[in-house]
């Protein structure tokens, strides 16, 4: 089974990215054929500073590698290092009804936020479809927010295949209900755009400050508390096994629990959990040429697969004459 997903190199990594997508991707490399890339073309829809994008790309690569992505066991590359994806995006554009894109929530949300819509933002899901279809992906692990984009990719593939026969594998979304939406400090989806994130690689003081900002209800200390509606619990449970969750739940239900104490524990847990990865990440970032080498080798492998699909699509469309 071929698993593919991408992550944009914009902004720093948070727990939502890690638990919603990266952790699962890294686990897949053990049993499945894993394709993982850094979606730098997509990041251009929200980022125009080239220096920031270039730096973010190296950092995103270092993040994945530090967290355990193994370039020997997977194909790991930067989207723009296989620019053929743009050609497929153009081909697919001709199978993409306007209405399909006009209905996309993420586009509508961005416009509602006051972002001036341009063609890049509008066509974003077509490029994402090209990412997925170019590599004949079976399964695409993403957070719930990307579900509609996957439906668009499938719709485009179906339309194309109806015209030309089975050129593209129809991708399935891989969304873990339990992890579909990791809540942020305020209980809304953890997201850079809400400013409610807990970041993975922060200095101790800054991390503690973020954890202490988790919003809690005003239940007095001497009363039992409801873990299900508590933002601290919902984040803490990500780090615990079944017994750990049961034990924490029991503490919530017993009078006397102080939210401040649980926050302190959670801060220490996050700090200790990511400390070894942070060290590895620093080592990698101190040697950017090493990262570039790994990415270049990954792009070669990815391109080999991409060209096979693209050749078919060029032929079907009459681009080979
Ligand atoms: P953000 O919302 O902070 O901008 P991205 O859109 O860059 O995050 O998300 C990158 C990946 O991480 C995507 O696959 C996305 O679905 C996943 N992801 C992001 N935030 C969450 C979350 N709160 N819960 C689950 N998955 C998430
Ligand atoms: N749009 C995705 C996000 O913001 C990133 C992405 C680009 C992607 N191309 C993809 C994810 C293909 C999965 C498959 O998170």
Short mmCIF file of C-alpha atoms and ligand atoms in Angstrom, two decimals:
data_model
loop_
_atom_site.label_atom_id
_atom_site.label_comp_id
_atom_site.label_asym_id
_atom_site.label_seq_id
_atom_site.Cartn_x
_atom_site.Cartn_y
_atom_site.Cartn_z
CA UNK A 1 0.00 0.00 0.00
CA UNK A 2 1.33 3.43 -0.93
CA UNK A 3 0.89 6.15 1.68
CA UNK A 4 1.50 9.79 0.77
CA UNK A 5 1.22 13.05 2.59
CA UNK A 6 2.76 16.49 2.61
CA UNK A 7 3.25 19.24 5.11
CA UNK A 8 3.67 22.93 4.44
CA UNK A 9 6.92 24.45 5.64
CA UNK A 10 5.22 27.52 7.05
CA UNK A 11 5.63 28.39 10.71
CA UNK A 12 6.76 26.24 13.58
CA UNK A 13 5.59 22.78 14.31
CA UNK A 14 2.85 22.23 16.88
CA UNK A 15 1.28 19.28 18.67
CA UNK A 16 -1.63 19.26 16.18
CA UNK A 17 0.77 18.67 13.29
CA UNK A 18 2.69 16.04 15.20
CA UNK A 19 -0.18 13.95 16.58
CA UNK A 20 -2.60 14.67 13.71
CA UNK A 21 -0.25 13.66 10.93
CA UNK A 22 3.51 13.33 11.40
CA UNK A 23 3.58 10.63 14.05
CA UNK A 24 1.34 8.43 11.98
CA UNK A 25 3.37 8.99 8.83
CA UNK A 26 6.56 8.03 10.60
CA UNK A 27 4.96 4.85 11.92
CA UNK A 28 3.83 3.88 8.42
CA UNK A 29 7.38 3.68 7.10
CA UNK A 30 7.83 0.39 8.98
CA UNK A 31 5.16 -1.55 7.05
CA UNK A 32 4.09 0.48 4.04
CA UNK A 33 5.56 2.32 1.10
CA UNK A 34 5.78 5.87 2.43
CA UNK A 35 5.95 9.02 0.29
CA UNK A 36 6.41 12.17 2.35
CA UNK A 37 7.11 15.63 1.02
CA UNK A 38 7.41 19.26 2.01
CA UNK A 39 4.74 21.25 0.26
CA UNK A 40 6.71 24.43 -0.50
CA UNK A 41 4.66 25.34 -3.59
CA UNK A 42 1.56 25.30 -1.42
CA UNK A 43 3.25 27.47 1.18
CA UNK A 44 3.68 30.18 -1.47
CA UNK A 45 -0.06 30.84 -1.21
CA UNK A 46 0.52 32.35 2.21
CA UNK A 47 4.18 33.32 2.17
CA UNK A 48 5.96 35.68 -0.20
CA UNK A 49 9.30 36.13 1.55
CA UNK A 50 11.65 33.78 -0.27
CA UNK A 51 14.22 33.74 2.52
CA UNK A 52 11.61 32.69 5.05
CA UNK A 53 10.32 29.94 2.77
CA UNK A 54 13.80 28.57 2.07
CA UNK A 55 14.67 28.51 5.78
CA UNK A 56 11.30 26.99 6.64
CA UNK A 57 11.85 24.24 4.08
CA UNK A 58 15.14 23.17 5.67
CA UNK A 59 13.55 23.34 9.10
CA UNK A 60 10.57 21.26 8.04
CA UNK A 61 12.94 18.64 6.65
CA UNK A 62 14.98 18.68 9.86
CA UNK A 63 11.77 18.29 11.89
CA UNK A 64 10.67 15.18 10.04
CA UNK A 65 14.12 13.62 10.05
CA UNK A 66 14.68 14.38 13.74
CA UNK A 67 11.31 12.91 14.66
CA UNK A 68 12.26 9.63 13.02
CA UNK A 69 11.50 9.76 9.33
CA UNK A 70 14.07 7.47 7.76
CA UNK A 71 15.05 8.39 4.19
CA UNK A 72 16.20 4.80 3.64
CA UNK A 73 12.76 3.44 4.44
CA UNK A 74 10.70 6.14 2.74
CA UNK A 75 10.75 8.59 -0.12
CA UNK A 76 11.23 12.07 1.32
CA UNK A 77 11.56 15.16 -0.85
CA UNK A 78 10.67 18.79 -1.42
CA UNK A 79 7.66 19.31 -3.68
CA UNK A 80 9.37 21.81 -6.00
CA UNK A 81 12.31 19.48 -6.59
CA UNK A 82 9.91 17.45 -8.76
CA UNK A 83 8.39 20.36 -10.73
CA UNK A 84 6.61 17.89 -13.00
CA UNK A 85 3.80 18.08 -10.46
CA UNK A 86 2.94 21.47 -11.95
CA UNK A 87 2.44 19.95 -15.37
CA UNK A 88 0.06 17.42 -13.96
CA UNK A 89 -1.75 20.17 -12.07
CA UNK A 90 -2.31 21.95 -15.37
CA UNK A 91 -3.57 18.78 -17.03
CA UNK A 92 -5.92 18.16 -14.09
CA UNK A 93 -7.17 21.76 -14.17
CA UNK A 94 -8.97 20.86 -17.33
CA UNK A 95 -10.94 18.24 -15.41
CA UNK A 96 -11.77 20.50 -12.50
CA UNK A 97 -15.15 22.21 -12.55
CA UNK A 98 -15.07 25.74 -11.12
CA UNK A 99 -17.87 24.84 -8.72
CA UNK A 100 -15.74 22.15 -7.11
CA UNK A 101 -13.13 24.73 -6.13
CA UNK A 102 -15.66 27.41 -5.24
CA UNK A 103 -17.12 25.09 -2.62
CA UNK A 104 -13.82 24.50 -0.81
CA UNK A 105 -14.06 25.58 2.85
CA UNK A 106 -10.41 26.44 3.25
CA UNK A 107 -10.62 28.84 0.29
CA UNK A 108 -13.85 30.37 1.56
CA UNK A 109 -12.47 30.68 5.10
CA UNK A 110 -9.37 32.48 3.89
CA UNK A 111 -11.43 34.90 1.84
CA UNK A 112 -13.70 35.45 4.85
CA UNK A 113 -10.60 36.24 6.94
CA UNK A 114 -9.94 39.09 4.54
CA UNK A 115 -7.16 37.47 2.52
CA UNK A 116 -7.36 38.77 -1.06
CA UNK A 117 -8.06 35.71 -3.17
CA UNK A 118 -5.69 35.00 -6.04
CA UNK A 119 -5.44 32.15 -8.49
CA UNK A 120 -2.85 30.29 -6.38
CA UNK A 121 -5.17 30.12 -3.43
CA UNK A 122 -8.11 29.13 -5.60
CA UNK A 123 -6.20 26.43 -7.49
CA UNK A 124 -4.53 25.08 -4.34
CA UNK A 125 -6.66 21.90 -4.27
CA UNK A 126 -5.78 21.09 -7.89
CA UNK A 127 -2.08 21.15 -7.07
CA UNK A 128 -2.81 19.00 -4.05
CA UNK A 129 -4.70 16.55 -6.30
CA UNK A 130 -1.66 16.49 -8.57
CA UNK A 131 0.59 15.69 -5.58
CA UNK A 132 -1.57 12.76 -4.69
CA UNK A 133 -2.34 11.40 -8.16
CA UNK A 134 1.15 11.83 -9.63
CA UNK A 135 2.44 9.24 -7.17
CA UNK A 136 -0.55 6.88 -7.48
CA UNK A 137 -1.24 7.10 -3.75
CA UNK A 138 -3.62 4.68 -2.06
CA UNK A 139 -3.94 6.40 1.27
CA UNK A 140 -3.41 9.95 2.46
CA UNK A 141 -3.06 10.59 6.20
CA UNK A 142 -4.17 14.12 7.07
CA UNK A 143 -6.06 16.02 9.72
CA UNK A 144 -9.80 16.51 9.33
CA UNK A 145 -9.28 19.98 7.85
CA UNK A 146 -7.88 18.41 4.68
CA UNK A 147 -10.73 15.97 4.13
CA UNK A 148 -12.49 18.11 1.56
CA UNK A 149 -9.29 18.55 -0.42
CA UNK A 150 -9.03 14.79 -0.65
CA UNK A 151 -12.57 14.57 -1.91
CA UNK A 152 -11.65 17.09 -4.58
CA UNK A 153 -8.63 14.96 -5.55
CA UNK A 154 -10.86 11.91 -5.86
CA UNK A 155 -13.48 13.78 -7.89
CA UNK A 156 -10.84 15.01 -10.30
CA UNK A 157 -9.36 11.52 -10.62
CA UNK A 158 -12.78 10.02 -11.32
CA UNK A 159 -13.53 12.62 -13.98
CA UNK A 160 -10.16 12.06 -15.62
CA UNK A 161 -10.39 8.27 -15.47
CA UNK A 162 -13.89 8.41 -16.98
CA UNK A 163 -12.45 10.11 -20.00
CA UNK A 164 -9.20 8.18 -20.40
CA UNK A 165 -9.46 4.89 -18.54
CA UNK A 166 -7.85 3.98 -15.26
CA UNK A 167 -4.82 6.23 -15.24
CA UNK A 168 -5.00 7.31 -11.59
CA UNK A 169 -5.39 5.32 -8.40
CA UNK A 170 -8.32 6.68 -6.38
CA UNK A 171 -6.89 7.85 -3.05
CA UNK A 172 -8.56 7.21 0.30
CA UNK A 173 -8.30 9.67 3.18
CA UNK A 174 -6.76 8.26 6.32
CA UNK A 175 -8.21 10.23 9.18
CA UNK A 176 -8.02 8.87 12.66
CA UNK A 177 -11.23 10.00 14.41
CA UNK A 178 -9.47 10.06 17.73
CA UNK A 179 -6.76 12.38 16.45
CA UNK A 180 -8.71 14.17 13.74
CA UNK A 181 -8.75 17.43 15.63
CA UNK A 182 -6.16 18.05 18.29
CA UNK A 183 -7.52 20.90 20.42
CA UNK A 184 -5.49 24.01 21.10
CA UNK A 185 -5.03 26.13 24.22
CA UNK A 186 -8.59 27.44 23.95
CA UNK A 187 -10.27 24.18 22.92
CA UNK A 188 -10.65 25.17 19.27
CA UNK A 189 -8.63 23.22 16.72
CA UNK A 190 -4.95 23.78 17.40
CA UNK A 191 -3.80 25.93 14.51
CA UNK A 192 -1.18 28.52 13.69
CA UNK A 193 -3.92 30.77 12.41
CA UNK A 194 -5.72 30.78 15.79
CA UNK A 195 -2.55 31.48 17.78
CA UNK A 196 -3.52 28.66 20.17
CA UNK A 197 -0.66 26.24 19.60
CA UNK A 198 1.83 24.40 21.76
CA UNK A 199 5.03 24.13 19.78
CA UNK A 200 7.33 21.13 19.71
CA UNK A 201 10.72 22.74 19.71
CA UNK A 202 10.63 25.65 22.11
CA UNK A 203 13.00 26.83 24.79
CA UNK A 204 11.90 25.59 28.19
CA UNK A 205 10.64 28.95 29.41
CA UNK A 206 8.60 29.67 26.30
CA UNK A 207 7.11 26.17 26.34
CA UNK A 208 6.06 26.53 29.98
CA UNK A 209 4.45 29.86 29.15
CA UNK A 210 2.39 28.28 26.35
CA UNK A 211 1.22 25.40 28.53
CA UNK A 212 0.25 27.77 31.34
CA UNK A 213 -2.00 29.62 28.87
CA UNK A 214 -4.31 26.60 28.45
CA UNK A 215 -7.83 27.81 29.16
CA UNK A 216 -9.62 26.07 32.05
CA UNK A 217 -13.08 26.32 33.61
CA UNK A 218 -13.65 27.94 37.01
CA UNK A 219 -14.54 24.72 38.91
CA UNK A 220 -13.21 25.19 42.49
CA UNK A 221 -10.32 23.00 43.65
CA UNK A 222 -12.45 21.09 46.17
CA UNK A 223 -14.94 19.92 43.52
CA UNK A 224 -14.53 16.99 41.09
CA UNK A 225 -13.73 18.04 37.52
CA UNK A 226 -14.87 16.88 34.13
CA UNK A 227 -11.89 15.58 32.11
CA UNK A 228 -13.88 15.40 28.87
CA UNK A 229 -14.40 19.16 28.69
CA UNK A 230 -10.96 20.07 30.03
CA UNK A 231 -8.42 21.36 27.52
CA UNK A 232 -5.45 20.25 29.66
CA UNK A 233 -6.77 16.68 29.81
CA UNK A 234 -7.45 16.56 26.07
CA UNK A 235 -3.84 17.51 25.34
CA UNK A 236 -2.24 15.51 28.16
CA UNK A 237 -3.92 12.29 27.06
CA UNK A 238 -1.95 12.36 23.81
CA UNK A 239 1.18 11.52 25.80
CA UNK A 240 -0.36 8.79 27.95
CA UNK A 241 -1.15 5.13 27.44
CA UNK A 242 -4.51 3.64 28.37
CA UNK A 243 -3.60 3.20 32.03
CA UNK A 244 -2.17 6.68 32.22
CA UNK A 245 -5.39 8.15 30.82
CA UNK A 246 -7.50 6.15 33.30
CA UNK A 247 -5.34 7.31 36.18
CA UNK A 248 -5.54 10.95 35.10
CA UNK A 249 -9.31 10.64 34.70
CA UNK A 250 -9.55 9.29 38.23
CA UNK A 251 -7.57 12.27 39.54
CA UNK A 252 -9.98 14.64 37.79
CA UNK A 253 -12.95 12.94 39.35
CA UNK A 254 -11.43 13.14 42.83
CA UNK A 255 -11.87 16.51 44.62
CA UNK A 256 -8.69 18.49 45.22
CA UNK A 257 -7.13 18.51 41.77
CA UNK A 258 -5.43 21.79 40.92
CA UNK A 259 -5.29 22.73 37.24
CA UNK A 260 -1.98 24.52 37.88
CA UNK A 261 -0.38 21.25 39.03
CA UNK A 262 -1.61 19.34 35.99
CA UNK A 263 -0.32 22.09 33.72
CA UNK A 264 3.12 21.88 35.34
CA UNK A 265 3.16 18.08 34.84
CA UNK A 266 2.04 18.44 31.26
CA UNK A 267 4.78 21.00 30.61
CA UNK A 268 7.42 18.62 32.00
CA UNK A 269 6.00 15.74 29.98
CA UNK A 270 6.12 17.67 26.71
CA UNK A 271 9.60 18.99 27.45
CA UNK A 272 11.00 15.54 28.24
CA UNK A 273 9.20 13.85 25.36
CA UNK A 274 10.66 16.14 22.70
CA UNK A 275 14.10 16.84 24.23
CA UNK A 276 15.97 14.05 22.39
CA UNK A 277 14.34 15.01 19.09
CA UNK A 278 15.24 18.66 19.63
CA UNK A 279 18.87 17.71 19.99
CA UNK A 280 18.83 15.68 16.80
CA UNK A 281 17.07 18.55 15.04
CA UNK A 282 19.77 20.97 16.07
CA UNK A 283 22.49 18.64 14.80
CA UNK A 284 20.76 18.43 11.45
CA UNK A 285 20.25 22.17 11.16
CA UNK A 286 23.92 22.71 11.91
CA UNK A 287 24.64 20.68 8.76
CA UNK A 288 22.18 21.95 6.14
CA UNK A 289 24.16 20.38 3.30
CA UNK A 290 23.48 16.97 4.80
CA UNK A 291 19.76 17.75 4.71
CA UNK A 292 20.02 18.97 1.11
CA UNK A 293 21.76 15.75 0.13
CA UNK A 294 19.03 13.62 1.66
CA UNK A 295 16.33 15.67 -0.04
CA UNK A 296 18.04 15.53 -3.43
CA UNK A 297 18.26 11.75 -3.25
CA UNK A 298 14.59 11.61 -2.26
CA UNK A 299 13.60 13.84 -5.19
CA UNK A 300 15.38 11.49 -7.61
CA UNK A 301 13.37 8.55 -6.32
CA UNK A 302 10.12 10.52 -6.36
CA UNK A 303 10.73 11.79 -9.90
CA UNK A 304 11.18 8.27 -11.19
CA UNK A 305 7.67 7.38 -10.01
CA UNK A 306 6.24 10.74 -11.11
CA UNK A 307 7.52 10.45 -14.68
CA UNK A 308 5.84 7.09 -15.13
CA UNK A 309 2.45 8.62 -14.37
CA UNK A 310 3.14 11.81 -16.25
CA UNK A 311 4.14 9.96 -19.40
CA UNK A 312 0.74 8.27 -19.42
CA UNK A 313 -1.09 11.55 -18.88
CA UNK A 314 0.94 13.29 -21.59
CA UNK A 315 0.13 10.53 -24.02
CA UNK A 316 -3.58 10.46 -23.22
CA UNK A 317 -3.81 14.22 -23.57
CA UNK A 318 -1.99 14.33 -26.90
CA UNK A 319 1.13 16.02 -25.63
CA UNK A 320 3.27 13.33 -27.19
CA UNK A 321 2.87 13.60 -30.93
P1 LIG B 1 -2.17 24.85 10.81
O1 LIG B 1 -3.65 24.65 10.97
O2 LIG B 1 -1.52 25.16 12.11
O3 LIG B 1 -1.85 25.88 9.74
P2 LIG B 1 -1.29 22.96 8.84
O4 LIG B 1 -2.48 23.32 8.01
O5 LIG B 1 0.06 23.40 8.40
O6 LIG B 1 -1.56 23.48 10.34
O7 LIG B 1 -1.31 21.39 9.06
C1 LIG B 1 -0.33 20.45 8.68
C2 LIG B 1 -0.83 19.04 8.92
O8 LIG B 1 -1.14 18.84 10.29
C3 LIG B 1 -2.12 18.71 8.16
O9 LIG B 1 -2.13 17.35 7.77
C4 LIG B 1 -3.19 18.98 9.16
O10 LIG B 1 -4.37 18.29 8.87
C5 LIG B 1 -2.52 18.51 10.45
N1 LIG B 1 -3.05 19.27 11.58
C6 LIG B 1 -2.86 20.58 11.82
N2 LIG B 1 -3.49 20.98 12.94
C7 LIG B 1 -4.11 19.88 13.42
C8 LIG B 1 -4.93 19.62 14.56
N3 LIG B 1 -5.23 20.57 15.41
N4 LIG B 1 -5.40 18.37 14.73
C9 LIG B 1 -5.10 17.39 13.85
N5 LIG B 1 -4.32 17.57 12.76
C10 LIG B 1 -3.83 18.78 12.55
N1 LIG B 2 -2.64 21.00 2.06
C1 LIG B 2 -1.90 20.24 3.02
C2 LIG B 2 -1.86 20.99 4.36
O1 LIG B 2 -1.93 22.19 4.38
C3 LIG B 2 -0.50 19.95 2.57
C4 LIG B 2 -0.49 19.14 1.32
C5 LIG B 2 -0.13 19.56 0.07
C6 LIG B 2 -0.85 17.77 1.21
N2 LIG B 2 -0.25 18.52 -0.82
C7 LIG B 2 -0.69 17.44 -0.17
C8 LIG B 2 -1.30 16.82 2.12
C9 LIG B 2 -0.99 16.15 -0.62
C10 LIG B 2 -1.57 15.54 1.64
C11 LIG B 2 -1.43 15.21 0.27
O2 LIG B 2 -1.73 20.37 5.36
#
